[in-house]
Amino acid sequence: MAHPKRRHSSTRRDKRRTHDNLTVKQLATDATTGEVHLYHRAHVHEGNLYYRGKLVVENYKANA
């Protein structure tokens, strides 16, 4: 097994870990339906597909 000859500084370690944190998903509330959904995603409400507050597809089946 390889072992480091010199100790890595805490700054170097922390620079490597800058991208390891988790981010909270952005949620939006549709003005038309009041449904909470992910930003930039279409969502189903009462069997209809909505995007940006507009009805896109009527009688949409999510499992189709």
One Martini backbone bead per residue (centre of mass of N, CA, C, O) as a GRO file, in nm:
protein
   64
    1MET     BB    1   0.097   0.035   0.020
    2ALA     BB    2   0.053   0.364  -0.007
    3HIS     BB    3   0.244   0.641   0.126
    4PRO     BB    4   0.283   0.942   0.238
    5LYS     BB    5   0.551   1.155   0.284
    6ARG     BB    6   0.348   1.392   0.315
    7ARG     BB    7   0.143   1.609   0.450
    8HIS     BB    8  -0.166   1.724   0.409
    9SER     BB    9  -0.329   1.994   0.404
   10SER     BB   10  -0.622   2.138   0.499
   11THR     BB   11  -0.664   2.301   0.241
   12ARG     BB   12  -0.637   2.068   0.039
   13ARG     BB   13  -0.864   1.898   0.154
   14ASP     BB   14  -1.094   2.116   0.129
   15LYS     BB   15  -1.077   2.152  -0.179
   16ARG     BB   16  -1.172   1.860  -0.241
   17ARG     BB   17  -1.458   1.899  -0.061
   18THR     BB   18  -1.641   2.124  -0.203
   19HIS     BB   19  -1.837   1.899  -0.375
   20ASP     BB   20  -1.977   1.714  -0.129
   21ASN     BB   21  -2.227   1.867  -0.109
   22LEU     BB   22  -2.561   1.918  -0.062
   23THR     BB   23  -2.858   2.002  -0.236
   24VAL     BB   24  -3.146   2.167  -0.256
   25LYS     BB   25  -3.437   2.142  -0.395
   26GLN     BB   26  -3.624   2.316  -0.615
   27LEU     BB   27  -3.933   2.473  -0.545
   28ALA     BB   28  -4.267   2.503  -0.678
   29THR     BB   29  -4.569   2.695  -0.729
   30ASP     BB   30  -4.855   2.666  -0.885
   31ALA     BB   31  -5.087   2.903  -0.977
   32THR     BB   32  -5.322   2.723  -1.084
   33THR     BB   33  -5.306   2.450  -0.878
   34GLY     BB   34  -5.092   2.450  -0.620
   35GLU     BB   35  -4.859   2.278  -0.698
   36VAL     BB   36  -4.580   2.101  -0.598
   37HIS     BB   37  -4.262   2.141  -0.775
   38LEU     BB   38  -4.021   2.122  -0.991
   39TYR     BB   39  -3.821   2.293  -1.162
   40HIS     BB   40  -3.862   2.256  -1.498
   41ARG     BB   41  -4.133   2.078  -1.457
   42ALA     BB   42  -4.365   1.867  -1.514
   43HIS     BB   43  -4.709   1.811  -1.391
   44VAL     BB   44  -4.949   1.625  -1.216
   45HIS     BB   45  -5.312   1.711  -1.215
   46GLU     BB   46  -5.582   1.532  -1.221
   47GLY     BB   47  -5.461   1.387  -1.503
   48ASN     BB   48  -5.294   1.644  -1.577
   49LEU     BB   49  -5.063   1.830  -1.772
   50TYR     BB   50  -4.826   2.068  -1.642
   51TYR     BB   51  -4.673   2.391  -1.759
   52ARG     BB   52  -4.641   2.697  -1.643
   53GLY     BB   53  -4.972   2.694  -1.584
   54LYS     BB   54  -5.029   2.498  -1.827
   55LEU     BB   55  -5.206   2.304  -2.032
   56VAL     BB   56  -5.086   2.024  -2.217
   57VAL     BB   57  -5.231   1.747  -2.110
   58GLU     BB   58  -5.497   1.550  -2.135
   59ASN     BB   59  -5.527   1.263  -1.985
   60TYR     BB   60  -5.265   1.180  -1.832
   61LYS     BB   61  -5.026   0.912  -1.830
   62ALA     BB   62  -4.750   0.834  -1.636
   63ASN     BB   63  -4.735   0.502  -1.720
   64ALA     BB   64  -4.701   0.506  -2.053
   0.00000   0.00000   0.00000
